[in-house]
Short mmCIF file of C-alpha atoms (C1' of nucleotides) in Angstrom, two decimals:
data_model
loop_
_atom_site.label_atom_id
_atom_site.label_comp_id
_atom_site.label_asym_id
_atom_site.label_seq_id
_atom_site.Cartn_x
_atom_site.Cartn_y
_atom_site.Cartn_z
CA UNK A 103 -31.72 -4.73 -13.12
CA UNK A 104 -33.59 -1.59 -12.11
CA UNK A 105 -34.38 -0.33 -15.78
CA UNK A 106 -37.56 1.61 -14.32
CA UNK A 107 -37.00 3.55 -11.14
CA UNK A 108 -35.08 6.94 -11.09
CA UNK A 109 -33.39 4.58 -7.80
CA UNK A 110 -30.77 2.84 -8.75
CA UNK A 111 -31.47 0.01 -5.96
CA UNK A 112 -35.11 1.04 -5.13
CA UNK A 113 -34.48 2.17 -1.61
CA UNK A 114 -37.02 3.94 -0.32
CA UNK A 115 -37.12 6.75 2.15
CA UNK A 116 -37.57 4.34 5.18
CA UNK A 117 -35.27 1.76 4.30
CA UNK A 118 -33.03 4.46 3.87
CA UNK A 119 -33.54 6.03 7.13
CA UNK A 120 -33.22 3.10 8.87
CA UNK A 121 -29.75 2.41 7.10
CA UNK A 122 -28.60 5.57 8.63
CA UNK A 123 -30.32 5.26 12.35
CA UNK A 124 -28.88 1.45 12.90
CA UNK A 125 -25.35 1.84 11.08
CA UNK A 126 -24.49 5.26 12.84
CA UNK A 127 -25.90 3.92 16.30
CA UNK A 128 -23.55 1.03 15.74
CA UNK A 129 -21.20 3.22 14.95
CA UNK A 130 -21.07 5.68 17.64
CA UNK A 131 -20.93 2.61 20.60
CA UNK A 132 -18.60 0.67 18.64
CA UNK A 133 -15.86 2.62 16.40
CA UNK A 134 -12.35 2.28 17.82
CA UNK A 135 -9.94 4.66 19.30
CA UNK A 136 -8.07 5.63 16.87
CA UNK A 137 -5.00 8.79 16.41
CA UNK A 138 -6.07 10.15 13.35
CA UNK A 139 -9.79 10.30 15.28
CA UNK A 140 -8.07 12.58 17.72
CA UNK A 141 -9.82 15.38 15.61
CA UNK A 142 -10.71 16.24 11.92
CA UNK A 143 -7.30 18.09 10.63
CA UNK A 144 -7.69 17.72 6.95
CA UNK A 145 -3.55 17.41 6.96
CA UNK A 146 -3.70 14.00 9.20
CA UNK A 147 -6.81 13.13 7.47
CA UNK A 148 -4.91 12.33 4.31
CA UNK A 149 -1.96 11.39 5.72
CA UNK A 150 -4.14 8.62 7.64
CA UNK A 151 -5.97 7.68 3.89
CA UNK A 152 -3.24 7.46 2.35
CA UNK A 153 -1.25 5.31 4.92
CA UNK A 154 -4.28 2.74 5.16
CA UNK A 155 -4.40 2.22 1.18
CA UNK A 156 -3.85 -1.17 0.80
CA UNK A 157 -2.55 -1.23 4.22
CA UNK A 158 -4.06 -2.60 7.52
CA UNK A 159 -5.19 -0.72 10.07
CA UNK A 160 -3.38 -1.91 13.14
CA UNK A 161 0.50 -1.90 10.83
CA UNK A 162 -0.68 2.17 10.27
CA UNK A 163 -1.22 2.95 13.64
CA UNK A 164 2.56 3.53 14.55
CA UNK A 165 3.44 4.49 11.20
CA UNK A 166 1.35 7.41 11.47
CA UNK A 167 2.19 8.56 15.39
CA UNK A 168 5.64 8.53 14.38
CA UNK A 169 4.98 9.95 10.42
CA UNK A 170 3.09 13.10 12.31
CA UNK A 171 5.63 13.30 15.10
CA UNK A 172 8.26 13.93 12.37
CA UNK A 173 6.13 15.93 10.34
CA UNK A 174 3.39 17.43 12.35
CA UNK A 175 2.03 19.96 9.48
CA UNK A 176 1.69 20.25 6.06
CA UNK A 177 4.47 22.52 5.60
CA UNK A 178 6.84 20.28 7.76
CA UNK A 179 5.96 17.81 5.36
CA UNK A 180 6.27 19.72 1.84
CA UNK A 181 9.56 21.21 2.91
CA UNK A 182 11.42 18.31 4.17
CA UNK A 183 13.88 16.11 2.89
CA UNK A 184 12.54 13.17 0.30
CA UNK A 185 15.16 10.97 1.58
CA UNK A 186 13.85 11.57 5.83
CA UNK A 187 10.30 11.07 4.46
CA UNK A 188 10.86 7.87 2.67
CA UNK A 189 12.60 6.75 5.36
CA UNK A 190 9.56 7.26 7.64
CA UNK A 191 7.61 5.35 5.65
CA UNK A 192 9.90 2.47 5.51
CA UNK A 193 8.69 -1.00 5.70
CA UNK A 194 5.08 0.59 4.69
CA UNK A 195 5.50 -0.44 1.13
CA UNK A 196 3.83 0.96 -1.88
CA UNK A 197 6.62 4.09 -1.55
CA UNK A 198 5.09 5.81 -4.52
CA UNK A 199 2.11 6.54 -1.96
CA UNK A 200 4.31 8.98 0.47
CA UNK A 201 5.96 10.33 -2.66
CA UNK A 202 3.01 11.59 -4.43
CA UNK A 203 1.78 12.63 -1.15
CA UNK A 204 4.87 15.01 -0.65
CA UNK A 205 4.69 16.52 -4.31
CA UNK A 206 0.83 17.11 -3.70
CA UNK A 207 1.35 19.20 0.33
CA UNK A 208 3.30 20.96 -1.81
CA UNK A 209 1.24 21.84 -4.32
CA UNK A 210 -1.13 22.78 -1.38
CA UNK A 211 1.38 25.19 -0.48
CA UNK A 212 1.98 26.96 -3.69
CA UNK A 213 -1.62 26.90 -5.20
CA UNK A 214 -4.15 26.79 -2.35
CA UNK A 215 -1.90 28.79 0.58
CA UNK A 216 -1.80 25.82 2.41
CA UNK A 217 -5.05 24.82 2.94
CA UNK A 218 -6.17 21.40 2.00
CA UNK A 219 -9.00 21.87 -0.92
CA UNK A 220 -12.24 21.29 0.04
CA UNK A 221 -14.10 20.67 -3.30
CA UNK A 222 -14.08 17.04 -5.32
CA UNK A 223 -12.31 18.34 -8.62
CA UNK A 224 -9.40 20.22 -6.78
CA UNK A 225 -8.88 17.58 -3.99
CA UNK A 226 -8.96 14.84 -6.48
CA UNK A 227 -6.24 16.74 -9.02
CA UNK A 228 -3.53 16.55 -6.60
CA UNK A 229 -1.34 13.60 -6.86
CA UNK A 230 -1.90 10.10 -5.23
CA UNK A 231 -5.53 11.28 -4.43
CA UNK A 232 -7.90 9.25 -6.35
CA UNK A 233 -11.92 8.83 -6.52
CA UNK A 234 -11.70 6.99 -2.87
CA UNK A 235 -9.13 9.16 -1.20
CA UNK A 236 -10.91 12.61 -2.28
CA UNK A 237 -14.41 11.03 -0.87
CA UNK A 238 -12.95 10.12 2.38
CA UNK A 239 -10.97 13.44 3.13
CA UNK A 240 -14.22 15.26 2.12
CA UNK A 241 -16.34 13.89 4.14
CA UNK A 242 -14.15 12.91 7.45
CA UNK A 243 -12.36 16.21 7.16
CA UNK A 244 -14.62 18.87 5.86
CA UNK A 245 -18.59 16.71 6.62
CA UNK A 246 -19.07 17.00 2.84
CA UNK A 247 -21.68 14.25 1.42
CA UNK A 248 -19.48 12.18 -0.83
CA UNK A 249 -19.07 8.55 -1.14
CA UNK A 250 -15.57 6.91 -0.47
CA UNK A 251 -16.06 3.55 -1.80
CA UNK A 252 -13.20 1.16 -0.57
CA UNK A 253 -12.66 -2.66 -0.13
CA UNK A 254 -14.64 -2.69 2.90
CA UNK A 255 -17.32 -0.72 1.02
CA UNK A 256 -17.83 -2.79 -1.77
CA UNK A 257 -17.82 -5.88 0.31
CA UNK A 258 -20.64 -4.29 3.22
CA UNK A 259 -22.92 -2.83 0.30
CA UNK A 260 -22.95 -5.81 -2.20
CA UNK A 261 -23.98 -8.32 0.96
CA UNK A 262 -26.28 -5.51 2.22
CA UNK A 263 -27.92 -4.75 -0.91
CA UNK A 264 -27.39 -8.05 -2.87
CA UNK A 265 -25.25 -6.76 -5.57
CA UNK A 266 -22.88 -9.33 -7.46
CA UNK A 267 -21.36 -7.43 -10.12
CA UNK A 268 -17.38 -7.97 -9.95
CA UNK A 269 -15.62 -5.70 -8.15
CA UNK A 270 -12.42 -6.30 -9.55
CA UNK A 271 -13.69 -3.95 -12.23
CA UNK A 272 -13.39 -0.36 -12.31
CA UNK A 273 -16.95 0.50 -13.58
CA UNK A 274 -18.11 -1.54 -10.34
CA UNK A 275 -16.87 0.92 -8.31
CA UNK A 276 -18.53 3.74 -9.59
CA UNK A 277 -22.19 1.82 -9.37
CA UNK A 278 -21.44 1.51 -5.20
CA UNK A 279 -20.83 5.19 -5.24
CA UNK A 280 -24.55 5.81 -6.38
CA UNK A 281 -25.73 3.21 -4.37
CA UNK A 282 -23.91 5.40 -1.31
CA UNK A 283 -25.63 8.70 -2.79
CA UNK A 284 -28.46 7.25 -2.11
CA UNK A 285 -27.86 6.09 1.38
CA UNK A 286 -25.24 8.77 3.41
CA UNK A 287 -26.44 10.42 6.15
CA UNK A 288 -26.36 14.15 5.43
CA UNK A 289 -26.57 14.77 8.81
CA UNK A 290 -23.17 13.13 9.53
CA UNK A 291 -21.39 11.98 6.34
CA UNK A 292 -18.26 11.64 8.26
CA UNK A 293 -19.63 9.07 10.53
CA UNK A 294 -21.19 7.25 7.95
CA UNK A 295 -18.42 6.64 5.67
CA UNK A 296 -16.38 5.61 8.66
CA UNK A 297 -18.95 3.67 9.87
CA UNK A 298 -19.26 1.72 6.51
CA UNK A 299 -15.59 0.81 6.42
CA UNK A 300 -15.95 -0.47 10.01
CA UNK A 301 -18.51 -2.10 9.78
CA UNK A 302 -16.27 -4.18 7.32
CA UNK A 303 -12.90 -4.30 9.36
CA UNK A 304 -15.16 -5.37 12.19
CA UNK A 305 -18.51 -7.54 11.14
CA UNK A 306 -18.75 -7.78 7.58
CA UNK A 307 -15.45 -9.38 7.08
CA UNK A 308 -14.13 -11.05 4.06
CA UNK A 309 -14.02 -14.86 5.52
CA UNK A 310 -16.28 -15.47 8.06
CA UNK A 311 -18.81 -12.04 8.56
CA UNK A 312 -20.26 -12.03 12.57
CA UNK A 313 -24.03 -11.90 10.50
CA UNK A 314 -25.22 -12.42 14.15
CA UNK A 315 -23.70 -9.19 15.74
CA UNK A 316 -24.32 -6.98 12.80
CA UNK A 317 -26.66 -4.35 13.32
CA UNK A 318 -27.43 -4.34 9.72
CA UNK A 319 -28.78 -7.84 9.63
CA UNK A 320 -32.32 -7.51 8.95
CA UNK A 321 -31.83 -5.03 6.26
CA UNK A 322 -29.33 -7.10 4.39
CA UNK A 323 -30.36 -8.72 1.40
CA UNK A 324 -27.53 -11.17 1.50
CA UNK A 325 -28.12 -12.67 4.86
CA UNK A 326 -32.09 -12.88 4.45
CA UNK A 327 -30.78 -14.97 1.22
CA UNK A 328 -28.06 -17.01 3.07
CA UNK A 329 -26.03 -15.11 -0.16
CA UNK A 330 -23.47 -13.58 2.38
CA UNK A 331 -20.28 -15.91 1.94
CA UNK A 332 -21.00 -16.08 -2.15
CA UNK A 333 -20.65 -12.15 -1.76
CA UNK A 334 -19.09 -10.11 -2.86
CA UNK A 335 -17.89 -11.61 -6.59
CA UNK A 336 -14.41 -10.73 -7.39
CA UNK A 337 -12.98 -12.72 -10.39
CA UNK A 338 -9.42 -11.95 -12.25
CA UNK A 339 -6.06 -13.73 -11.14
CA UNK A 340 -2.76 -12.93 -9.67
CA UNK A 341 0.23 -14.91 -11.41
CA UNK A 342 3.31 -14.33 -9.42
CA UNK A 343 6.52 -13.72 -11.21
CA UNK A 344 9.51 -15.35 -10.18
CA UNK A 345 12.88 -14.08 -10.40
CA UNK A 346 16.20 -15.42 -9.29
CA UNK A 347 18.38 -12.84 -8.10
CA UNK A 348 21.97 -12.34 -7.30
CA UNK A 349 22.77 -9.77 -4.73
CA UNK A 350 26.32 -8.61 -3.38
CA UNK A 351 27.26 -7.53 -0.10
CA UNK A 352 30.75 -5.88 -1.02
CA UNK A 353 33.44 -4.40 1.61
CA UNK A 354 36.24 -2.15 0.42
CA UNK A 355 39.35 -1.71 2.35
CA UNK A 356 38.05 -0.12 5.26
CA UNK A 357 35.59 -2.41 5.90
CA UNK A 358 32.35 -0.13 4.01
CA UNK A 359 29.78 -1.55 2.14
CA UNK A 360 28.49 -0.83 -1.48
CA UNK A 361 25.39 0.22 -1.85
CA UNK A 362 22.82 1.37 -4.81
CA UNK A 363 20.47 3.93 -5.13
CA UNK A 364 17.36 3.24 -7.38
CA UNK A 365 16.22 4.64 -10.07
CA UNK A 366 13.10 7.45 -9.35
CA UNK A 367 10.60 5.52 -11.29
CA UNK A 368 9.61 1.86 -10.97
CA UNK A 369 9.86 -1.01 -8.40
CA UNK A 370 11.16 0.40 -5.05
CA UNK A 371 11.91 3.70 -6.96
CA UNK A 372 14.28 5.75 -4.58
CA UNK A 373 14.93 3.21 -2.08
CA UNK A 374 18.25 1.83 -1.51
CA UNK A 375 19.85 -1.71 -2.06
CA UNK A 376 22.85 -3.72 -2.11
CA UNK A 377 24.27 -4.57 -5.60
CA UNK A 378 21.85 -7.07 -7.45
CA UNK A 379 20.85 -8.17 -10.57
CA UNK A 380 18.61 -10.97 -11.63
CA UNK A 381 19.98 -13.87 -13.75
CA UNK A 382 18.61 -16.69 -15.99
CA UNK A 383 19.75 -20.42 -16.37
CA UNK A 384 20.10 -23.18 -13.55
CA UNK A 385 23.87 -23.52 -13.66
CA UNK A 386 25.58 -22.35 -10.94
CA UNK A 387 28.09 -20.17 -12.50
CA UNK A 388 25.37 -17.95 -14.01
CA UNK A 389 24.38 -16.74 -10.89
CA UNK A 390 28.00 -15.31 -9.84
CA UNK A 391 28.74 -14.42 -13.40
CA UNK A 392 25.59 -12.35 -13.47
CA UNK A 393 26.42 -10.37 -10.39
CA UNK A 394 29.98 -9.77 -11.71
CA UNK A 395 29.13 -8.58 -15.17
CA UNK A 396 26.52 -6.48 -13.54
CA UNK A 397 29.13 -4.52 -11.37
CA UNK A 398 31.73 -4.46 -14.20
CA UNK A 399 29.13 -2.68 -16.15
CA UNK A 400 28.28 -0.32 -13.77
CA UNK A 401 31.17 0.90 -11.73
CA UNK A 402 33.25 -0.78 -14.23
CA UNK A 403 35.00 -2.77 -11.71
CA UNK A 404 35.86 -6.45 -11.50
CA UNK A 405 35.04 -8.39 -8.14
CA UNK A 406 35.68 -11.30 -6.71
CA UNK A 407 32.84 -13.51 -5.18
CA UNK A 408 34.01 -15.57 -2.11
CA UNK A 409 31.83 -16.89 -0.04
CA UNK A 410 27.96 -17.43 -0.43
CA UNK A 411 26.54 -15.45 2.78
CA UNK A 412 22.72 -16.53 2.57
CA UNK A 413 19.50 -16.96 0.06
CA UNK A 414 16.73 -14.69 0.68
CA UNK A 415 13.01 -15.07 -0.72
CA UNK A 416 10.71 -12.27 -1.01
CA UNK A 417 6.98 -12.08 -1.74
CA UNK A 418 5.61 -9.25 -3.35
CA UNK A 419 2.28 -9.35 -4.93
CA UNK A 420 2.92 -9.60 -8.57
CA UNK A 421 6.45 -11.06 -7.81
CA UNK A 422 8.75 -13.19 -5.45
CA UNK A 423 12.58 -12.75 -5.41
CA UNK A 424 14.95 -15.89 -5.16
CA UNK A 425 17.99 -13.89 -3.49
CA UNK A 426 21.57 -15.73 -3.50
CA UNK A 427 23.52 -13.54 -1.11
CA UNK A 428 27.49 -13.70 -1.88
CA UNK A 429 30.03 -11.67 0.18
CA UNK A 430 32.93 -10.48 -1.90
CA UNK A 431 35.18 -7.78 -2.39
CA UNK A 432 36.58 -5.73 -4.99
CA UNK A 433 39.81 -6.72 -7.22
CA UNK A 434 40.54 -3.14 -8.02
CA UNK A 435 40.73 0.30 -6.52
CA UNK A 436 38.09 2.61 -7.50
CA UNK A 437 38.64 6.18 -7.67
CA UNK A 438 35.16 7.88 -7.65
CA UNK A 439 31.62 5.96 -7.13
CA UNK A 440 29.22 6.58 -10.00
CA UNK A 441 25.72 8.95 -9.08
CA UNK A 442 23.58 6.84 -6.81
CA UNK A 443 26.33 4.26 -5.18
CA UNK A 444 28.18 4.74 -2.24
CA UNK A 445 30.29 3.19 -0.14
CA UNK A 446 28.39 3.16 3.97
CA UNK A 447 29.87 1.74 7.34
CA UNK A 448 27.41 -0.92 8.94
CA UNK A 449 26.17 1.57 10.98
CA UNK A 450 25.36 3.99 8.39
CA UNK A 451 22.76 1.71 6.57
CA UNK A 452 20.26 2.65 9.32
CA UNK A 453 20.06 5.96 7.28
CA UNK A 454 19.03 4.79 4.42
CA UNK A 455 15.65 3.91 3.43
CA UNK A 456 16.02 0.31 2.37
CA UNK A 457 13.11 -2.30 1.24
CA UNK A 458 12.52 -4.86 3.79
CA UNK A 459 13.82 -7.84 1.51
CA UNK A 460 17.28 -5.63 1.60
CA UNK A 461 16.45 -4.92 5.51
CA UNK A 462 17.01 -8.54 5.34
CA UNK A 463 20.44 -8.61 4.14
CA UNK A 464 21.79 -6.02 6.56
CA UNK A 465 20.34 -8.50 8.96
CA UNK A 466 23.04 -10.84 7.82
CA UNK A 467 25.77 -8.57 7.95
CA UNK A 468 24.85 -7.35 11.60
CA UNK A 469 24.11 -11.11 12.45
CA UNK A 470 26.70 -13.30 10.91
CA UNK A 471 29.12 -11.56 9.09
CA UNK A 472 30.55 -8.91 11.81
CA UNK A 473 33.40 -7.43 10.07
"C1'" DA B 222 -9.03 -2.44 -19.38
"C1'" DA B 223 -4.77 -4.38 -17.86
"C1'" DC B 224 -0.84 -4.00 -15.46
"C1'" DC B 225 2.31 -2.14 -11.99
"C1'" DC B 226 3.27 -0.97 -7.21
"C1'" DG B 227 5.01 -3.65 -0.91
"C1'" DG B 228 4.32 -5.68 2.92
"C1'" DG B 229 1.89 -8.02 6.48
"C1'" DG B 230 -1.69 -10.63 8.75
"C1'" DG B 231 -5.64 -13.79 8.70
"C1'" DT B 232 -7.42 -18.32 7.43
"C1'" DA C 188 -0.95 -21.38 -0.17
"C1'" DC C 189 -4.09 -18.05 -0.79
"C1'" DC C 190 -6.60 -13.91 0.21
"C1'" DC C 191 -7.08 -9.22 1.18
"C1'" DC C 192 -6.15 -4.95 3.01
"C1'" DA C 193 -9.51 2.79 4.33
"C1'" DG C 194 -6.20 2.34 -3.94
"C1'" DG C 195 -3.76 5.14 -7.42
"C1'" DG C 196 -0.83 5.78 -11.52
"C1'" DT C 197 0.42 4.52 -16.07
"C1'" DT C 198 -0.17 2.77 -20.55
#
DNA sequence: AACCCGGGGGT
DNA sequence: ACCCCAGGGTT
């Protein structure tokens, strides 16, 4: 603990220099082609940031060609249709993300004529933009000095410096940002924050880091310690959830399915699904009954369950899905569909946005079921 | 601070 | 099976 200097991680001038010379070298021979490199349009910018949350590189790629295609501006964006944008961003996961992206082009629009802020306390106000997001828009987009301290971050600078504080904590976070005060390149800020994140997509990865190629080797505290594969610390647990689920796929008459908006808030808000509902108990009624009281309470219609079309699992992060799939149909005529269901040909369901454990489903229908 | 929020790929 | 990914919002 550095109780006495004013530097947070004593780094001196020349160590910090250095830093910046062999990281942005690295940088400019190795850094990847990528589309949202093409050029610095703060608009693509953040629709690339917020894309690659959580999200790997090479699965954003042709999310974002096609995202931009369909929505090449900012306006495009704000003024289209909730339903076409989530649909773009289907099979991206974490919909919230594209959601709060929409609501905050728009308030672009309204409060700041369309241009994207370019100061930390209005860029980070708008929604979905947090502490890394703002950093990383500022300084790719607009050359601004700011730290954007990510996974790859946090993992490059507690090897390079020797820092084993947890990083599952939120407090952690904000001792890498002073730690990248100290250490961006003013010169190119853009670079360097790109530079840091690819160094650890690249070298300094989580499992095995290529020590031996990095160009940062002989500054890095870990490796001159042999403390690279203990770094960095990252306590805390994941319990997954499990749920068993009954899900319906139900034709009417003319052969349509039933389908169920969700609600806007939650799990999956806004996407769309087949009838489900998850049950408790090991006997095997309770997983029919379930389904059935489920409908009856809300279209207030009685079905009947024939046939048991498939079982489905689905991994989330916090929680896996047990999906029995039954095929029925209804017992009653119904003479208008509650808000948020409707009744969609096979070949409609390509319209909706759907989660990919319910893309999984209309697999079975267009696979095995052929009605 | 703890929990919620998807999906996919690497090991 | 487990980890982690160019994280943010809510409570």
């Amino acid at each position: 603990m550095n109780t006495t200097s004013n530097s947070l991680f004593s780094l001196d001038a020349s160590y910090v220099k250095q830093f910046q010379e062999q990281l942005l070298t690295w940088y400019s021979e190795n850094k990847r082609t990528l589309p949202w490199r093409e050029n610095q349009d703060p608009y693509r910018v953040w629709v690339s940031e917020i894309m690659l949350q959580q999200t790997r590189v090479d699965t954003v790629i042709p999310y974002f060609e096609r995202f931009t295609s369909l929505f090449p501006t900012l306006e495009d964006l704000a003024y289209a249709d909730e339903e076409k944008v989530l649909k773009a961003w289907e099979g991206l996961g974490y919909y919230s993300r594209v959601r709060n992206l929409q609501t905050a082009v728009k308030e672009v629009c309204e409060s700041y004529g369309g241009k994207v802020p370019d100061t930390p306390k209005e860029i980070a106000g708008l929604k979905g933009v947090g502490p890394y997001t703002a950093g990383a828009i500022l300084s790719i987009a607009y050359g601004i000095p700011e730290p954007a301290v990510d996974g790859n971050v946090m993992r490059v600078l507690s090897r390079i410096l020797l820092i084993d504080e947890d990083i599952s904590k939120p407090r952690t976070r904000i001792l890498f940002e002073k730690g990248v005060r100290e250490l961006i390149s003013h010169e190119d800020p853009s670079s360097f924050n790109q530079a840091m994140m690819e160094l650890g997509a690249l070298i300094c990865t989580p499992k095995s880091p290529a020590c031996l190629l990095c160009p940062m080797r002989e500054l890095c505290k870990g490796f001159n310690q042999g403390m690279q594969h203990e770094l960095p610390v990252k306590l805390g647990k994941t319990k997954v959830r499990k749920a068993k689920m009954s899900a319906g796929i139900l034709s009417g008459e003319d052969g349509r399915f039933l389908i169920h908006k969700r609600p806007s808030e939650g799990l999956l808000a806004n996407m769309w699904e087949f009838p489900n509902t998850e049950y408790v108990g090991e006997n095997k009624n309770a997983e029919t009954e379930a389904l059935k009281g489920y409908l009856d309470q809300n279209i207030g219609v009685k079905v009947v369950l024939e046939e048991k079309a498939g079982y489905i699992e689905h991994v989330f992060s916090h929680l896996k899905w047990e999906i029995n799939i039954w095929q029925g149909k209804l017992l009653e005529d119904i003479e208008e569909l509650p808000k948020d269901w409707k009744w969609v040909t096979a070949d409609e369901l390509d319209q909706y946005p759907f989660p990919v454990s319910h893309q999984k489903i209309i697999r079975l229908i267009k696979e095995e079921i052929i009605v």
